[in-house]
Amino acid sequence: MDTKVLDAQTWVNATYGGVSGYVRCPEDGRTGWSTMNALVMGLQHELGISPVVASFGPTTMSRLQALGDIGFGWDKNTNIVRIIQHGLFCKGYWGANGYGGYGAVTTEAVKNLLTDMGLPDGGTGTAGGVTTPKIFKCILNMDAYTKVSGGTDDIRSIQRWLNGSYWTRDAYTIGPCDEIYSRDVQKSMMIAIQYELGIAAPNGNFGPATQAGLQTKNLGEGSSGLWVQLFSAACVFNSPVPTGTSETGTPTTWRSSYDSKLREWVEIFQRFSKLDVNGRSDYRTWAQLLVSMGDPDRPATGSDTRFEITASRAQWLRNNGYAVVGRYIYDPPGSTLDKEIKPGELNTMFSNGLKVFPIYQDNARQLSDFTYSQGYQHALNAHSLASGYGFNRGTVIYFAVDYDATRDEIDAAIVPYFHGVAAGLAYNGRRYVHGVYGSRNVCTVVSRQTGARYSFVSGMSWGFSGNLGFPIPANWSFNQIKEFKVTNGSDTFDLDRDVVSGIDPGQSSVNQPSGPADGFIDYVQRLYDHAVAYPGEGDPNQLVMEYIRHEAYGGGDWDFLIGSYNSEFVDYADGKGMSVMTDFTDPYTAYELGAEHLMASANGHYVSWMPSNPRSVNAGDVAGWGGDLLTLYVDWRRASDQYPDGRTFVQQKMAKVGVASSFGYNDLIEDADAWLLAKAVRDGRTIAQAVRDLYNGGGGLTRFSRYWSGRFSGNAEDAKFLAHNILTAADDAKVIAAQVGLVTVRGGIKTLPAMLGYDDLEPFEQGFVDVMLARTGTERRLRATYEANHEKYLKAARSRAARE
């Protein structure tokens, strides 16, 4: 609680509580919109507006403009001055030593605010520090003008530059300077571009005049000046670009010269966005950086539609370059759209060389359509329908969010809905994997919080708040960019054009008996059979682990950590026609898992099994979760300016879908599975049996909770102790070597974890525990929901099916 905020709340409620239209704010000492809106309503009353409303609109602005600027010594209305001072306190500035007089302290506070905004403060001493109507509006909003956790200095520099360059223009609204790319920053950027294009009445929309103007701004290496500043600013807002070869994505910086580094970044962005790769600021690249649909007329090989794909429509699609079609597997009762896949339609598409991706939508157009229980029921229904169509195991079903959900709505309802979806699919053994359709923000948050495999982005809804100020999700598979009407002879039908990233290729067949991991399971069995037949010495289970990891995780540090691999068996297996299988698809999440890392970690745990004291750490932990936590520590120290609190950093970066990190979601899956495989072999299973049980026997459904209870004793205290031990232990030579090697030698961080004070390192360790608890807690909730509710939900599903 902030006492100065509490002063503002008690004063504004006491002063204006009886005013017509006034809404009281909580008196809790916490800044929020309710407090700022209360001050706005107080200002409206002082300006003669009645009834007052919780919005700083055009009437309030026009009355302020008529009143004029407010500065040092202004004494026409002490309550208006006091509202300024309370607003300054609520924004973190020391507004006054006493209320009601616009003196030196208030003047300096406004100067500090203006400086943080990137604006001129107007002078020295008592000169300057003037509250203009635009500044007054900024004092009474929730924008931050100082940096917050998670942003970048480059973004704040751009924010301040935009404000300083355009704040006097009529159409420009002073934006935040908090280091965070947001909808307001996006609009500020568009207004600035429109002013520089000479558009008479800038409005922030990506209209025909803006599009035409940007087609003339084709810059390249060697260019310089204002347009490079604007272009590189848009690049920073879309940075870093997720890449398969970089653990942290590819960032860029703000600049005024188009150098080789910017060209390289643009090429990576163009490749990620499926644009022509030329390294230039051509029109399509501008469009992709600025709006969610990009250039809606660019080439697209994907589509989706509610209309049946007949033979003639399939031929039209193929003839016009479309290779994959999104089709609905459900049409809710009462619908007049008739959008569900028709009998024989899949075969028609397949026979004409088309692939399909399934979409599930049951209304999904307002907040009330999204609850946990609805998500659970929808998943049960989706599983039943997809199975009826014969969709293969591991197929991603895209569950729709077909409206502009705000972040509050996403957190309150959309995320719980998708947790319900995950629970419903888990009940049926996760034959199918959930994806998400929605705005960029919906897709990003749902993917990070619920593990949605792929994102089908509603990019053509470019005006959605969830598409403004948000980069395209890292796991985007389809980007819906334009709806149009197809005329095919006498036939017409509506079609949405979708750009295809390629990570979800779509389904080209149904009713296949095999699962996504069957190839890996068979591979391990063959390799194990060779290990059993091997005439030399060695544990067949260990030989299999060593063979699979030997190319990527053999020799050097790995020999020191977990021992050298058996090179004679490698030669023997190679002679039998074997080679290293590098990756495979996890049937429970549809994520690609690295077989080499998986088996290196399993090998480490197997040969360095936990001693009797489960709180001690060893080389096996370094080969798995411990090594990943040490590299995450390196990430944190590199980003400590943006993330001074280690707990926040870990919560936002560890094991999050679509977040660039050295300890990603795939890594956590592989760490958990490696330990489970090692334990299964230690308990008497063969490595081939253990792999089959994990990936085809249902073991992956509870991987995190079993890992948590097994390696971390199932409690937060032991997990936190283990995290601290792996980071700071000084009693195991291999662990110490890993700390130095991963943090200092490879990571370039001189400050080892043990060198940090407790208050600095403890939050980082707690963040690790938080993430592990979240993952295991989700699995436990899924299981608890299943045990408590599956009969009820099944009964409801059967009843609905009978009615339909």
Coordinates of N, CA, C and O in Angstrom, one line a residue, residues 672-771:
A672 N 12.4 -34.6 -18.2 CA 11.5 -35.5 -17.5 C 11.5 -36.9 -18.0 O 11.6 -37.9 -17.3
D673 N 11.4 -37.0 -19.3 CA 11.4 -38.4 -20.0 C 12.7 -39.1 -19.7 O 12.7 -40.3 -19.6
A674 N 13.8 -38.4 -19.8 CA 15.1 -39.0 -19.6 C 15.2 -39.7 -18.2 O 15.6 -40.8 -18.0
W675 N 14.7 -38.9 -17.2 CA 14.7 -39.5 -15.8 C 13.8 -40.7 -15.7 O 14.1 -41.7 -15.1
L676 N 12.6 -40.6 -16.3 CA 11.7 -41.7 -16.2 C 12.2 -42.9 -17.0 O 12.0 -44.0 -16.5
L677 N 12.9 -42.7 -18.1 CA 13.4 -43.9 -18.8 C 14.5 -44.5 -18.0 O 14.6 -45.8 -17.9
A678 N 15.4 -43.7 -17.4 CA 16.5 -44.2 -16.5 C 15.9 -45.0 -15.4 O 16.4 -46.1 -15.0
K679 N 14.9 -44.5 -14.8 CA 14.3 -45.2 -13.6 C 13.6 -46.5 -14.0 O 13.7 -47.5 -13.3
A680 N 12.9 -46.5 -15.2 CA 12.3 -47.7 -15.6 C 13.3 -48.8 -15.9 O 13.1 -49.9 -15.5
V681 N 14.4 -48.4 -16.5 CA 15.5 -49.4 -16.7 C 16.1 -49.8 -15.4 O 16.4 -51.0 -15.2
R682 N 16.3 -48.9 -14.5 CA 16.8 -49.3 -13.2 C 15.9 -50.2 -12.4 O 16.3 -51.1 -11.6
D683 N 14.6 -50.1 -12.7 CA 13.6 -50.9 -12.1 C 13.4 -52.3 -12.8 O 12.5 -53.0 -12.4
G684 N 14.1 -52.5 -13.9 CA 14.1 -53.8 -14.5 C 13.5 -53.9 -15.9 O 13.5 -55.0 -16.5
R685 N 13.0 -52.8 -16.4 CA 12.6 -52.8 -17.8 C 13.7 -52.6 -18.8 O 14.8 -52.1 -18.4
T686 N 13.6 -53.1 -20.0 CA 14.6 -52.8 -21.0 C 14.4 -51.4 -21.5 O 13.3 -50.9 -21.4
I687 N 15.4 -50.8 -22.1 CA 15.2 -49.5 -22.7 C 14.1 -49.5 -23.7 O 13.4 -48.5 -23.9
A688 N 14.0 -50.6 -24.5 CA 13.0 -50.7 -25.5 C 11.6 -50.7 -24.9 O 10.7 -50.0 -25.4
Q689 N 11.4 -51.5 -23.8 CA 10.2 -51.5 -23.2 C 9.8 -50.2 -22.5 O 8.7 -49.7 -22.6
A690 N 10.8 -49.6 -21.9 CA 10.6 -48.3 -21.3 C 10.2 -47.2 -22.3 O 9.2 -46.4 -22.0
V691 N 10.8 -47.2 -23.5 CA 10.4 -46.2 -24.5 C 9.0 -46.5 -25.0 O 8.2 -45.6 -25.1
R692 N 8.7 -47.8 -25.2 CA 7.3 -48.1 -25.6 C 6.3 -47.7 -24.6 O 5.2 -47.2 -24.9
D693 N 6.5 -48.0 -23.3 CA 5.6 -47.7 -22.3 C 5.4 -46.2 -22.2 O 4.2 -45.7 -22.0
L694 N 6.4 -45.4 -22.4 CA 6.4 -43.9 -22.2 C 5.6 -43.3 -23.3 O 4.8 -42.4 -23.1
Y695 N 5.8 -43.8 -24.6 CA 5.3 -43.0 -25.7 C 4.1 -43.7 -26.4 O 3.4 -43.1 -27.2
N696 N 3.9 -45.0 -26.0 CA 2.7 -45.6 -26.6 C 1.8 -46.3 -25.5 O 0.7 -46.8 -25.8
G697 N 2.3 -46.2 -24.3 CA 1.5 -46.9 -23.2 C 0.9 -46.0 -22.2 O 0.4 -46.4 -21.2
G698 N 0.8 -44.7 -22.5 CA 0.1 -43.7 -21.7 C 1.0 -43.1 -20.7 O 0.6 -42.2 -19.9
G699 N 2.4 -43.5 -20.6 CA 3.2 -42.9 -19.6 C 3.4 -41.4 -19.7 O 3.7 -40.7 -18.8
G700 N 3.3 -40.9 -21.0 CA 3.5 -39.5 -21.2 C 2.4 -38.6 -20.6 O 2.6 -37.4 -20.5
L701 N 1.3 -39.2 -20.3 CA 0.2 -38.4 -19.8 C 0.5 -37.8 -18.4 O -0.1 -36.8 -18.1
T702 N 1.3 -38.5 -17.6 CA 1.6 -38.0 -16.3 C 3.1 -37.8 -16.1 O 3.7 -38.0 -15.0
R703 N 3.8 -37.5 -17.2 CA 5.3 -37.4 -17.1 C 5.8 -36.4 -16.1 O 6.7 -36.7 -15.3
F704 N 5.2 -35.2 -16.1 CA 5.7 -34.2 -15.2 C 5.4 -34.5 -13.7 O 6.3 -34.3 -12.9
S705 N 4.3 -35.0 -13.4 CA 3.9 -35.3 -12.0 C 4.8 -36.5 -11.5 O 5.2 -36.5 -10.4
R706 N 5.0 -37.5 -12.4 CA 5.9 -38.6 -11.9 C 7.3 -38.2 -11.8 O 8.0 -38.6 -10.9
Y707 N 7.8 -37.3 -12.7 CA 9.1 -36.8 -12.6 C 9.3 -35.9 -11.3 O 10.2 -36.1 -10.5
W708 N 8.3 -35.1 -11.0 CA 8.3 -34.3 -9.8 C 8.3 -35.1 -8.5 O 9.1 -34.9 -7.6
S709 N 7.5 -36.1 -8.5 CA 7.4 -37.0 -7.3 C 8.7 -37.9 -7.1 O 9.1 -38.2 -6.0
G710 N 9.2 -38.2 -8.3 CA 10.4 -39.1 -8.3 C 11.7 -38.4 -8.0 O 12.4 -38.7 -7.0
R711 N 12.1 -37.4 -8.8 CA 13.4 -36.8 -8.7 C 13.3 -35.7 -7.6 O 14.3 -35.4 -6.9
F712 N 12.2 -35.0 -7.4 CA 12.1 -33.9 -6.5 C 11.3 -34.2 -5.2 O 10.9 -33.3 -4.5
S713 N 11.1 -35.5 -5.0 CA 10.4 -35.9 -3.8 C 9.0 -35.4 -3.6 O 8.4 -35.5 -2.6
G714 N 8.5 -34.8 -4.7 CA 7.1 -34.3 -4.7 C 6.8 -33.1 -3.8 O 5.7 -32.9 -3.4
N715 N 7.8 -32.4 -3.4 CA 7.6 -31.2 -2.6 C 8.5 -30.0 -3.0 O 9.6 -30.2 -3.4
A716 N 7.9 -28.9 -2.7 CA 8.6 -27.6 -3.2 C 9.9 -27.4 -2.4 O 10.9 -26.9 -2.9
E717 N 10.0 -27.8 -1.1 CA 11.2 -27.5 -0.3 C 12.4 -28.3 -0.9 O 13.4 -27.8 -1.0
D718 N 12.1 -29.6 -1.2 CA 13.2 -30.4 -1.7 C 13.7 -29.9 -3.1 O 14.8 -29.9 -3.5
A719 N 12.7 -29.5 -3.9 CA 13.0 -29.0 -5.3 C 13.8 -27.7 -5.2 O 14.8 -27.6 -6.0
K720 N 13.5 -26.9 -4.3 CA 14.2 -25.6 -4.1 C 15.6 -25.9 -3.6 O 16.6 -25.3 -4.1
F721 N 15.7 -26.8 -2.7 CA 17.1 -27.2 -2.2 C 17.9 -27.8 -3.3 O 19.1 -27.4 -3.5
L722 N 17.3 -28.6 -4.2 CA 18.1 -29.2 -5.3 C 18.5 -28.1 -6.3 O 19.6 -28.2 -6.8
A723 N 17.6 -27.2 -6.6 CA 17.9 -26.1 -7.5 C 19.1 -25.3 -6.9 O 20.1 -24.9 -7.6
H724 N 19.1 -25.0 -5.6 CA 20.2 -24.3 -5.0 C 21.5 -25.1 -5.0 O 22.6 -24.6 -5.3
N725 N 21.3 -26.4 -4.8 CA 22.5 -27.3 -4.8 C 23.2 -27.4 -6.2 O 24.4 -27.3 -6.3
I726 N 22.4 -27.5 -7.2 CA 23.0 -27.6 -8.6 C 23.7 -26.3 -9.0 O 24.6 -26.3 -9.7
L727 N 23.2 -25.2 -8.4 CA 23.7 -23.9 -8.8 C 25.0 -23.6 -8.0 O 25.9 -22.9 -8.5
T728 N 25.1 -24.1 -6.7 CA 26.1 -23.6 -5.8 C 26.9 -24.7 -5.2 O 27.9 -24.4 -4.5
A729 N 26.6 -26.0 -5.4 CA 27.3 -27.1 -4.7 C 28.8 -27.0 -4.9 O 29.3 -26.7 -6.0
A730 N 29.5 -27.3 -3.8 CA 31.0 -27.3 -3.8 C 31.6 -28.6 -3.4 O 32.7 -28.7 -3.0
D731 N 30.8 -29.7 -3.4 CA 31.2 -31.0 -2.9 C 31.2 -32.1 -4.0 O 31.4 -33.2 -3.6
D732 N 31.0 -31.7 -5.2 CA 31.0 -32.7 -6.3 C 31.8 -32.1 -7.5 O 31.4 -31.1 -8.0
A733 N 32.9 -32.8 -7.8 CA 33.8 -32.2 -8.8 C 33.2 -32.0 -10.1 O 33.4 -31.0 -10.8
K734 N 32.3 -32.9 -10.5 CA 31.7 -32.8 -11.8 C 30.6 -31.7 -11.8 O 30.5 -31.0 -12.9
V735 N 29.9 -31.5 -10.8 CA 28.9 -30.4 -10.7 C 29.7 -29.1 -10.7 O 29.2 -28.1 -11.3
I736 N 30.7 -29.0 -9.9 CA 31.5 -27.7 -9.9 C 32.1 -27.4 -11.3 O 32.0 -26.3 -11.8
A737 N 32.6 -28.4 -12.0 CA 33.1 -28.2 -13.3 C 32.0 -27.7 -14.3 O 32.2 -26.9 -15.1
A738 N 30.8 -28.3 -14.1 CA 29.6 -27.8 -14.9 C 29.3 -26.4 -14.6 O 29.0 -25.6 -15.5
Q739 N 29.3 -26.0 -13.3 CA 29.0 -24.6 -13.0 C 30.0 -23.7 -13.7 O 29.6 -22.7 -14.3
V740 N 31.2 -24.0 -13.6 CA 32.2 -23.1 -14.2 C 32.2 -23.2 -15.8 O 32.2 -22.2 -16.5
G741 N 32.0 -24.4 -16.3 CA 32.0 -24.6 -17.7 C 30.8 -23.9 -18.4 O 31.0 -23.2 -19.4
L742 N 29.6 -24.2 -17.9 CA 28.4 -23.7 -18.5 C 28.2 -22.2 -18.3 O 27.8 -21.5 -19.2
V743 N 28.5 -21.7 -17.1 CA 28.3 -20.3 -16.7 C 29.4 -19.4 -17.2 O 29.1 -18.4 -17.9
T744 N 30.6 -19.7 -16.9 CA 31.7 -18.8 -17.2 C 32.4 -19.1 -18.5 O 32.5 -18.2 -19.4
V745 N 32.8 -20.3 -18.8 CA 33.5 -20.6 -20.0 C 32.6 -20.5 -21.2 O 33.0 -19.7 -22.2
R746 N 31.5 -21.2 -21.2 CA 30.6 -21.1 -22.4 C 29.7 -19.9 -22.3 O 29.4 -19.3 -23.4
G747 N 29.2 -19.6 -21.1 CA 28.2 -18.5 -21.0 C 28.8 -17.1 -21.0 O 28.1 -16.1 -21.2
G748 N 30.1 -17.0 -20.6 CA 30.7 -15.7 -20.5 C 30.3 -14.9 -19.3 O 30.5 -13.7 -19.3
I749 N 29.7 -15.5 -18.3 CA 29.2 -14.8 -17.1 C 30.2 -15.1 -16.0 O 30.4 -16.2 -15.6
K750 N 30.9 -14.0 -15.5 CA 31.9 -14.2 -14.5 C 31.3 -14.4 -13.1 O 32.0 -15.0 -12.3
T751 N 30.1 -14.0 -12.9 CA 29.5 -14.1 -11.6 C 28.8 -15.5 -11.5 O 27.7 -15.7 -12.0
L752 N 29.5 -16.4 -10.9 CA 28.9 -17.7 -10.6 C 27.7 -17.6 -9.7 O 27.6 -16.7 -8.9
P753 N 26.7 -18.5 -9.7 CA 25.6 -18.4 -8.8 C 26.0 -18.3 -7.4 O 25.3 -17.6 -6.6
A754 N 27.0 -19.0 -6.9 CA 27.4 -19.0 -5.5 C 27.9 -17.6 -5.1 O 28.0 -17.3 -3.9
M755 N 28.3 -16.8 -6.1 CA 28.8 -15.5 -5.8 C 27.7 -14.5 -5.5 O 27.9 -13.4 -5.0
L756 N 26.4 -14.8 -5.9 CA 25.3 -13.9 -5.7 C 24.8 -14.0 -4.2 O 24.9 -15.1 -3.6
G757 N 24.3 -12.9 -3.7 CA 23.8 -13.0 -2.4 C 22.5 -13.8 -2.4 O 21.8 -14.0 -3.4
Y758 N 22.1 -14.2 -1.2 CA 20.9 -15.0 -1.0 C 19.6 -14.3 -1.6 O 18.8 -14.9 -2.3
D759 N 19.5 -13.0 -1.3 CA 18.3 -12.3 -1.7 C 18.2 -12.2 -3.3 O 17.1 -12.0 -3.8
D760 N 19.4 -12.3 -4.0 CA 19.4 -12.3 -5.4 C 19.1 -13.6 -6.0 O 18.4 -13.8 -7.0
L761 N 19.7 -14.7 -5.5 CA 19.6 -16.0 -6.1 C 18.3 -16.7 -5.7 O 17.8 -17.5 -6.5
E762 N 17.9 -16.5 -4.5 CA 16.7 -17.2 -4.0 C 15.5 -17.1 -4.9 O 14.7 -18.1 -5.2
P763 N 15.1 -15.9 -5.4 CA 14.0 -15.7 -6.3 C 14.1 -16.6 -7.5 O 13.1 -17.1 -8.0
F764 N 15.3 -16.6 -8.1 CA 15.6 -17.5 -9.3 C 15.3 -18.9 -9.0 O 14.6 -19.6 -9.8
E765 N 15.7 -19.4 -7.9 CA 15.4 -20.8 -7.5 C 13.9 -21.0 -7.2 O 13.4 -22.0 -7.6
Q766 N 13.3 -20.0 -6.6 CA 11.8 -20.1 -6.4 C 11.1 -20.2 -7.7 O 10.1 -20.8 -7.9
G767 N 11.6 -19.4 -8.7 CA 10.9 -19.4 -10.0 C 11.0 -20.8 -10.6 O 10.0 -21.3 -11.3
F768 N 12.1 -21.5 -10.5 CA 12.2 -22.9 -11.0 C 11.1 -23.8 -10.3 O 10.4 -24.5 -11.0
V769 N 10.9 -23.6 -9.0 CA 9.9 -24.4 -8.3 C 8.5 -24.0 -8.8 O 7.7 -24.9 -9.0
D770 N 8.3 -22.7 -9.0 CA 7.0 -22.3 -9.5 C 6.6 -23.0 -10.8 O 5.5 -23.4 -11.0
V771 N 7.6 -23.0 -11.7 CA 7.3 -23.6 -13.0 C 7.0 -25.1 -12.9 O 6.1 -25.6 -13.6

